[in-house]
mmCIF file of N, CA and C in Angstrom:
data_model
loop_
_atom_site.group_PDB
_atom_site.id
_atom_site.type_symbol
_atom_site.label_atom_id
_atom_site.label_comp_id
_atom_site.label_asym_id
_atom_site.label_seq_id
_atom_site.Cartn_x
_atom_site.Cartn_y
_atom_site.Cartn_z
ATOM 1 N N MET O 1 -9.060 -8.803 -0.237
ATOM 2 C CA MET O 1 -8.689 -9.703 -1.319
ATOM 3 C C MET O 1 -7.230 -9.437 -1.699
ATOM 4 N N PRO O 2 -6.635 -10.374 -2.378
ATOM 5 C CA PRO O 2 -5.214 -10.240 -2.683
ATOM 6 C C PRO O 2 -4.937 -9.321 -3.863
ATOM 7 N N LEU O 3 -3.712 -8.845 -3.874
ATOM 8 C CA LEU O 3 -3.193 -8.119 -5.018
ATOM 9 C C LEU O 3 -2.433 -9.111 -5.874
ATOM 10 N N ASN O 4 -2.690 -9.083 -7.166
ATOM 11 C CA ASN O 4 -2.014 -9.954 -8.112
ATOM 12 C C ASN O 4 -0.914 -9.132 -8.775
ATOM 13 N N LEU O 5 0.332 -9.429 -8.441
ATOM 14 C CA LEU O 5 1.474 -8.656 -8.932
ATOM 15 C C LEU O 5 2.377 -9.526 -9.787
ATOM 16 N N PRO O 6 3.185 -8.894 -10.647
ATOM 17 C CA PRO O 6 4.126 -9.667 -11.460
ATOM 18 C C PRO O 6 5.072 -10.492 -10.582
ATOM 19 N N ASP O 7 5.390 -11.692 -11.047
ATOM 20 C CA ASP O 7 6.307 -12.565 -10.318
ATOM 21 C C ASP O 7 7.624 -11.844 -10.030
ATOM 22 N N LYS O 8 8.115 -11.983 -8.799
ATOM 23 C CA LYS O 8 9.416 -11.472 -8.340
ATOM 24 C C LYS O 8 9.523 -9.949 -8.298
ATOM 25 N N LEU O 9 8.400 -9.237 -8.300
ATOM 26 C CA LEU O 9 8.432 -7.780 -8.135
ATOM 27 C C LEU O 9 8.992 -7.478 -6.748
ATOM 28 N N PRO O 10 9.997 -6.593 -6.627
ATOM 29 C CA PRO O 10 10.601 -6.314 -5.318
ATOM 30 C C PRO O 10 9.597 -5.877 -4.250
ATOM 31 N N ALA O 11 8.536 -5.218 -4.632
ATOM 32 C CA ALA O 11 7.541 -4.738 -3.666
ATOM 33 C C ALA O 11 6.842 -5.885 -2.940
ATOM 34 N N ILE O 12 6.800 -7.062 -3.528
ATOM 35 C CA ILE O 12 6.077 -8.191 -2.928
ATOM 36 C C ILE O 12 6.610 -8.508 -1.534
ATOM 37 N N GLU O 13 7.917 -8.626 -1.399
ATOM 38 C CA GLU O 13 8.495 -8.985 -0.099
ATOM 39 C C GLU O 13 8.247 -7.902 0.947
ATOM 40 N N LEU O 14 8.365 -6.648 0.552
ATOM 41 C CA LEU O 14 8.111 -5.545 1.492
ATOM 42 C C LEU O 14 6.663 -5.559 1.975
ATOM 43 N N LEU O 15 5.742 -5.809 1.065
ATOM 44 C CA LEU O 15 4.324 -5.825 1.429
ATOM 45 C C LEU O 15 3.985 -7.028 2.305
ATOM 46 N N LYS O 16 4.590 -8.166 2.033
ATOM 47 C CA LYS O 16 4.353 -9.347 2.872
ATOM 48 C C LYS O 16 4.830 -9.103 4.300
ATOM 49 N N GLU O 17 5.928 -8.370 4.451
ATOM 50 C CA GLU O 17 6.419 -8.029 5.791
ATOM 51 C C GLU O 17 5.428 -7.143 6.540
ATOM 52 N N GLU O 18 4.609 -6.401 5.793
ATOM 53 C CA GLU O 18 3.590 -5.531 6.385
ATOM 54 C C GLU O 18 2.242 -6.244 6.507
ATOM 55 N N ASN O 19 2.235 -7.553 6.287
ATOM 56 C CA ASN O 19 1.024 -8.379 6.358
ATOM 57 C C ASN O 19 -0.039 -7.974 5.348
ATOM 58 N N ILE O 20 0.390 -7.540 4.178
ATOM 59 C CA ILE O 20 -0.529 -7.251 3.077
ATOM 60 C C ILE O 20 -0.555 -8.489 2.196
ATOM 61 N N PHE O 21 -1.765 -8.981 1.912
ATOM 62 C CA PHE O 21 -1.937 -10.226 1.174
ATOM 63 C C PHE O 21 -1.648 -10.003 -0.307
ATOM 64 N N VAL O 22 -0.579 -10.628 -0.788
ATOM 65 C CA VAL O 22 -0.132 -10.484 -2.168
ATOM 66 C C VAL O 22 0.057 -11.870 -2.755
ATOM 67 N N ILE O 23 -0.371 -12.046 -4.013
ATOM 68 C CA ILE O 23 -0.091 -13.295 -4.717
ATOM 69 C C ILE O 23 0.593 -12.951 -6.030
ATOM 70 N N ASP O 24 1.451 -13.856 -6.492
ATOM 71 C CA ASP O 24 2.098 -13.608 -7.768
ATOM 72 C C ASP O 24 1.252 -14.195 -8.895
ATOM 73 N N ASN O 25 1.626 -13.876 -10.128
ATOM 74 C CA ASN O 25 0.841 -14.299 -11.289
ATOM 75 C C ASN O 25 0.654 -15.806 -11.356
ATOM 76 N N SER O 26 1.684 -16.564 -11.032
ATOM 77 C CA SER O 26 1.589 -18.018 -11.150
ATOM 78 C C SER O 26 0.521 -18.593 -10.221
ATOM 79 N N ARG O 27 0.393 -18.038 -9.034
ATOM 80 C CA ARG O 27 -0.639 -18.523 -8.099
ATOM 81 C C ARG O 27 -2.028 -18.001 -8.482
ATOM 82 N N ALA O 28 -2.097 -16.776 -8.974
ATOM 83 C CA ALA O 28 -3.385 -16.165 -9.317
ATOM 84 C C ALA O 28 -4.073 -16.894 -10.467
ATOM 85 N N THR O 29 -3.287 -17.424 -11.397
ATOM 86 C CA THR O 29 -3.893 -18.108 -12.538
ATOM 87 C C THR O 29 -4.579 -19.404 -12.123
ATOM 88 N N GLN O 30 -4.231 -19.945 -10.969
ATOM 89 C CA GLN O 30 -4.858 -21.172 -10.481
ATOM 90 C C GLN O 30 -6.211 -20.910 -9.833
ATOM 91 N N GLN O 31 -6.489 -19.663 -9.494
ATOM 92 C CA GLN O 31 -7.748 -19.330 -8.841
ATOM 93 C C GLN O 31 -8.801 -18.995 -9.886
ATOM 94 N N ASP O 32 -10.050 -19.218 -9.540
ATOM 95 C CA ASP O 32 -11.147 -18.973 -10.470
ATOM 96 C C ASP O 32 -11.863 -17.672 -10.112
ATOM 97 N N ILE O 33 -11.087 -16.585 -10.027
ATOM 98 C CA ILE O 33 -11.635 -15.274 -9.695
ATOM 99 C C ILE O 33 -11.209 -14.310 -10.794
ATOM 100 N N ARG O 34 -12.165 -13.578 -11.319
ATOM 101 C CA ARG O 34 -11.828 -12.588 -12.343
ATOM 102 C C ARG O 34 -11.426 -11.287 -11.653
ATOM 103 N N PRO O 35 -10.169 -10.883 -11.786
ATOM 104 C CA PRO O 35 -9.691 -9.696 -11.069
ATOM 105 C C PRO O 35 -10.032 -8.395 -11.791
ATOM 106 N N LEU O 36 -9.983 -7.316 -11.050
ATOM 107 C CA LEU O 36 -10.036 -5.979 -11.614
ATOM 108 C C LEU O 36 -8.634 -5.688 -12.139
ATOM 109 N N ARG O 37 -8.524 -5.375 -13.433
ATOM 110 C CA ARG O 37 -7.212 -5.147 -14.044
ATOM 111 C C ARG O 37 -6.915 -3.655 -14.076
ATOM 112 N N ILE O 38 -5.751 -3.284 -13.560
ATOM 113 C CA ILE O 38 -5.337 -1.884 -13.500
ATOM 114 C C ILE O 38 -3.942 -1.762 -14.109
ATOM 115 N N VAL O 39 -3.756 -0.727 -14.914
ATOM 116 C CA VAL O 39 -2.419 -0.435 -15.439
ATOM 117 C C VAL O 39 -1.935 0.862 -14.789
ATOM 118 N N ILE O 40 -0.669 0.859 -14.394
ATOM 119 C CA ILE O 40 -0.077 2.025 -13.733
ATOM 120 C C ILE O 40 1.051 2.560 -14.608
ATOM 121 N N LEU O 41 0.976 3.858 -14.914
ATOM 122 C CA LEU O 41 2.065 4.552 -15.592
ATOM 123 C C LEU O 41 2.851 5.279 -14.507
ATOM 124 N N ASN O 42 3.972 4.714 -14.140
ATOM 125 C CA ASN O 42 4.787 5.232 -13.042
ATOM 126 C C ASN O 42 5.853 6.170 -13.603
ATOM 127 N N LEU O 43 5.641 7.481 -13.423
ATOM 128 C CA LEU O 43 6.584 8.476 -13.926
ATOM 129 C C LEU O 43 7.549 8.978 -12.857
ATOM 130 N N MET O 44 7.454 8.428 -11.671
ATOM 131 C CA MET O 44 8.317 8.869 -10.571
ATOM 132 C C MET O 44 9.743 8.334 -10.770
ATOM 133 N N PRO O 45 10.757 9.080 -10.313
ATOM 134 C CA PRO O 45 12.141 8.638 -10.521
ATOM 135 C C PRO O 45 12.511 7.372 -9.739
ATOM 136 N N LEU O 46 12.025 7.225 -8.518
ATOM 137 C CA LEU O 46 12.323 6.036 -7.712
ATOM 138 C C LEU O 46 11.185 5.037 -7.893
ATOM 139 N N LYS O 47 11.242 4.299 -8.971
ATOM 140 C CA LYS O 47 10.131 3.439 -9.373
ATOM 141 C C LYS O 47 9.808 2.344 -8.356
ATOM 142 N N ILE O 48 10.807 1.679 -7.819
ATOM 143 C CA ILE O 48 10.551 0.570 -6.898
ATOM 144 C C ILE O 48 9.859 1.075 -5.635
ATOM 145 N N THR O 49 10.297 2.182 -5.111
ATOM 146 C CA THR O 49 9.657 2.776 -3.929
ATOM 147 C C THR O 49 8.226 3.194 -4.245
ATOM 148 N N THR O 50 8.033 3.808 -5.392
ATOM 149 C CA THR O 50 6.698 4.256 -5.789
ATOM 150 C C THR O 50 5.775 3.072 -6.038
ATOM 151 N N GLU O 51 6.285 2.009 -6.644
ATOM 152 C CA GLU O 51 5.474 0.803 -6.854
ATOM 153 C C GLU O 51 4.951 0.286 -5.520
ATOM 154 N N THR O 52 5.834 0.211 -4.552
ATOM 155 C CA THR O 52 5.442 -0.280 -3.229
ATOM 156 C C THR O 52 4.372 0.611 -2.613
ATOM 157 N N ASP O 53 4.548 1.916 -2.698
ATOM 158 C CA ASP O 53 3.570 2.851 -2.127
ATOM 159 C C ASP O 53 2.210 2.742 -2.815
ATOM 160 N N LEU O 54 2.205 2.678 -4.139
ATOM 161 C CA LEU O 54 0.939 2.590 -4.872
ATOM 162 C C LEU O 54 0.215 1.272 -4.600
ATOM 163 N N VAL O 55 0.965 0.197 -4.592
ATOM 164 C CA VAL O 55 0.361 -1.116 -4.347
ATOM 165 C C VAL O 55 -0.171 -1.200 -2.919
ATOM 166 N N ARG O 56 0.530 -0.602 -1.986
ATOM 167 C CA ARG O 56 0.059 -0.565 -0.599
ATOM 168 C C ARG O 56 -1.314 0.124 -0.525
ATOM 169 N N LEU O 57 -1.475 1.222 -1.231
ATOM 170 C CA LEU O 57 -2.763 1.930 -1.249
ATOM 171 C C LEU O 57 -3.865 1.087 -1.891
ATOM 172 N N LEU O 58 -3.527 0.387 -2.959
ATOM 173 C CA LEU O 58 -4.520 -0.437 -3.650
ATOM 174 C C LEU O 58 -4.882 -1.699 -2.872
ATOM 175 N N SER O 59 -4.108 -2.045 -1.885
ATOM 176 C CA SER O 59 -4.365 -3.274 -1.125
ATOM 177 C C SER O 59 -5.585 -3.164 -0.218
ATOM 178 N N ASN O 60 -6.117 -1.979 -0.043
ATOM 179 C CA ASN O 60 -7.265 -1.790 0.848
ATOM 180 C C ASN O 60 -8.608 -2.067 0.188
ATOM 181 N N THR O 61 -8.616 -2.586 -1.000
ATOM 182 C CA THR O 61 -9.863 -2.877 -1.695
ATOM 183 C C THR O 61 -10.328 -4.299 -1.398
ATOM 184 N N PRO O 62 -11.642 -4.547 -1.418
ATOM 185 C CA PRO O 62 -12.130 -5.913 -1.220
ATOM 186 C C PRO O 62 -12.028 -6.763 -2.489
ATOM 187 N N LEU O 63 -11.605 -6.168 -3.597
ATOM 188 C CA LEU O 63 -11.518 -6.876 -4.872
ATOM 189 C C LEU O 63 -10.140 -7.486 -5.075
ATOM 190 N N GLN O 64 -10.093 -8.526 -5.891
ATOM 191 C CA GLN O 64 -8.791 -9.021 -6.328
ATOM 192 C C GLN O 64 -8.347 -8.094 -7.450
ATOM 193 N N VAL O 65 -7.161 -7.542 -7.334
ATOM 194 C CA VAL O 65 -6.670 -6.551 -8.284
ATOM 195 C C VAL O 65 -5.424 -7.085 -8.984
ATOM 196 N N GLU O 66 -5.461 -7.064 -10.307
ATOM 197 C CA GLU O 66 -4.294 -7.452 -11.108
ATOM 198 C C GLU O 66 -3.635 -6.173 -11.610
ATOM 199 N N ILE O 67 -2.388 -5.970 -11.250
ATOM 200 C CA ILE O 67 -1.700 -4.726 -11.564
ATOM 201 C C ILE O 67 -0.611 -4.970 -12.606
ATOM 202 N N SER O 68 -0.611 -4.111 -13.623
ATOM 203 C CA SER O 68 0.438 -4.115 -14.642
ATOM 204 C C SER O 68 1.080 -2.737 -14.663
ATOM 205 N N PHE O 69 2.353 -2.700 -15.005
ATOM 206 C CA PHE O 69 3.071 -1.433 -15.070
ATOM 207 C C PHE O 69 3.413 -1.114 -16.520
ATOM 208 N N MET O 70 3.157 0.132 -16.899
ATOM 209 C CA MET O 70 3.383 0.573 -18.271
ATOM 210 C C MET O 70 4.512 1.598 -18.304
ATOM 211 N N LYS O 71 5.257 1.595 -19.407
ATOM 212 C CA LYS O 71 6.297 2.603 -19.607
ATOM 213 C C LYS O 71 6.121 3.240 -20.973
ATOM 214 N N ILE O 72 6.713 4.397 -21.109
ATOM 215 C CA ILE O 72 6.708 5.090 -22.385
ATOM 216 C C ILE O 72 7.980 4.695 -23.126
ATOM 217 N N LYS O 73 7.817 4.251 -24.344
ATOM 218 C CA LYS O 73 8.937 3.707 -25.111
ATOM 219 C C LYS O 73 10.108 4.684 -25.240
ATOM 220 N N SER O 74 9.809 5.956 -25.394
ATOM 221 C CA SER O 74 10.858 6.949 -25.633
ATOM 222 C C SER O 74 11.575 7.410 -24.361
ATOM 223 N N HIS O 75 11.094 6.983 -23.199
ATOM 224 C CA HIS O 75 11.683 7.437 -21.933
ATOM 225 C C HIS O 75 12.647 6.386 -21.376
ATOM 226 N N THR O 76 13.814 6.834 -20.939
ATOM 227 C CA THR O 76 14.787 5.956 -20.293
ATOM 228 C C THR O 76 14.906 6.372 -18.832
ATOM 229 N N SER O 77 14.660 5.443 -17.940
ATOM 230 C CA SER O 77 14.732 5.728 -16.510
ATOM 231 C C SER O 77 16.188 5.859 -16.074
ATOM 232 N N LYS O 78 16.472 6.909 -15.312
ATOM 233 C CA LYS O 78 17.840 7.160 -14.856
ATOM 234 C C LYS O 78 18.123 6.562 -13.482
ATOM 235 N N ASN O 79 17.078 6.325 -12.695
ATOM 236 C CA ASN O 79 17.261 5.902 -11.304
ATOM 237 C C ASN O 79 16.828 4.466 -11.025
ATOM 238 N N THR O 80 16.363 3.774 -12.036
ATOM 239 C CA THR O 80 15.886 2.404 -11.858
ATOM 240 C C THR O 80 16.675 1.497 -12.797
ATOM 241 N N PRO O 81 17.142 0.362 -12.310
ATOM 242 C CA PRO O 81 17.913 -0.547 -13.169
ATOM 243 C C PRO O 81 17.135 -0.936 -14.429
ATOM 244 N N ILE O 82 17.840 -0.994 -15.540
ATOM 245 C CA ILE O 82 17.219 -1.338 -16.821
ATOM 246 C C ILE O 82 16.584 -2.725 -16.772
ATOM 247 N N GLU O 83 17.196 -3.656 -16.030
ATOM 248 C CA GLU O 83 16.632 -5.007 -15.915
ATOM 249 C C GLU O 83 15.268 -4.981 -15.223
ATOM 250 N N HIS O 84 15.126 -4.125 -14.232
ATOM 251 C CA HIS O 84 13.833 -3.988 -13.549
ATOM 252 C C HIS O 84 12.785 -3.480 -14.537
ATOM 253 N N MET O 85 13.155 -2.502 -15.327
ATOM 254 C CA MET O 85 12.221 -1.939 -16.306
ATOM 255 C C MET O 85 11.838 -2.980 -17.358
ATOM 256 N N LYS O 86 12.807 -3.744 -17.829
ATOM 257 C CA LYS O 86 12.525 -4.771 -18.837
ATOM 258 C C LYS O 86 11.646 -5.884 -18.273
ATOM 259 N N THR O 87 11.853 -6.227 -17.014
ATOM 260 C CA THR O 87 11.130 -7.336 -16.402
ATOM 261 C C THR O 87 9.699 -6.982 -16.033
ATOM 262 N N PHE O 88 9.470 -5.803 -15.476
ATOM 263 C CA PHE O 88 8.173 -5.485 -14.885
ATOM 264 C C PHE O 88 7.352 -4.436 -15.629
ATOM 265 N N TYR O 89 7.919 -3.782 -16.624
ATOM 266 C CA TYR O 89 7.213 -2.721 -17.345
ATOM 267 C C TYR O 89 7.024 -3.108 -18.805
ATOM 268 N N THR O 90 5.880 -2.713 -19.358
ATOM 269 C CA THR O 90 5.540 -3.007 -20.744
ATOM 270 C C THR O 90 5.285 -1.698 -21.478
ATOM 271 N N ASP O 91 5.723 -1.630 -22.731
ATOM 272 C CA ASP O 91 5.471 -0.438 -23.548
ATOM 273 C C ASP O 91 3.982 -0.290 -23.837
ATOM 274 N N PHE O 92 3.552 0.951 -23.961
ATOM 275 C CA PHE O 92 2.153 1.239 -24.276
ATOM 276 C C PHE O 92 1.726 0.544 -25.569
ATOM 277 N N ASP O 93 2.599 0.528 -26.573
ATOM 278 C CA ASP O 93 2.256 -0.088 -27.855
ATOM 279 C C ASP O 93 1.853 -1.552 -27.698
ATOM 280 N N LYS O 94 2.483 -2.255 -26.777
ATOM 281 C CA LYS O 94 2.168 -3.666 -26.553
ATOM 282 C C LYS O 94 0.896 -3.846 -25.732
ATOM 283 N N MET O 95 0.515 -2.828 -24.971
ATOM 284 C CA MET O 95 -0.664 -2.917 -24.099
ATOM 285 C C MET O 95 -1.914 -2.339 -24.756
ATOM 286 N N ARG O 96 -1.753 -1.674 -25.855
ATOM 287 C CA ARG O 96 -2.836 -0.932 -26.488
ATOM 288 C C ARG O 96 -4.105 -1.768 -26.680
ATOM 289 N N GLY O 97 -3.992 -2.997 -27.063
ATOM 290 C CA GLY O 97 -5.158 -3.835 -27.325
ATOM 291 C C GLY O 97 -5.768 -4.484 -26.091
ATOM 292 N N GLU O 98 -5.131 -4.347 -24.947
ATOM 293 C CA GLU O 98 -5.618 -4.960 -23.708
ATOM 294 C C GLU O 98 -6.786 -4.173 -23.129
ATOM 295 N N LYS O 99 -7.582 -4.845 -22.309
ATOM 296 C CA LYS O 99 -8.706 -4.185 -21.643
ATOM 297 C C LYS O 99 -8.405 -4.054 -20.163
ATOM 298 N N TYR O 100 -8.465 -2.822 -19.693
ATOM 299 C CA TYR O 100 -8.213 -2.533 -18.285
ATOM 300 C C TYR O 100 -9.394 -1.776 -17.734
#
């Protein structure tokens, strides 16, 4: 089954080159499948590389998986562009009420 990832996540193109079935949020909302929702707290310094590695591992499931990335508000990433963090990561405070 496909992985449901945030639109324009850099890992999407790398995974597609490896023939891993990935769909973005806009396409996933059109399907009538309730995905397994997972939140990832990525504490590794090379976030984009780690995102790709983690998503690659999760791609081996038969379930449709919706992945969200969480960050700690007080932490500033030194090795990942701030725009990437703002676009693809959400503070814990904003995710607290969500069900995963």
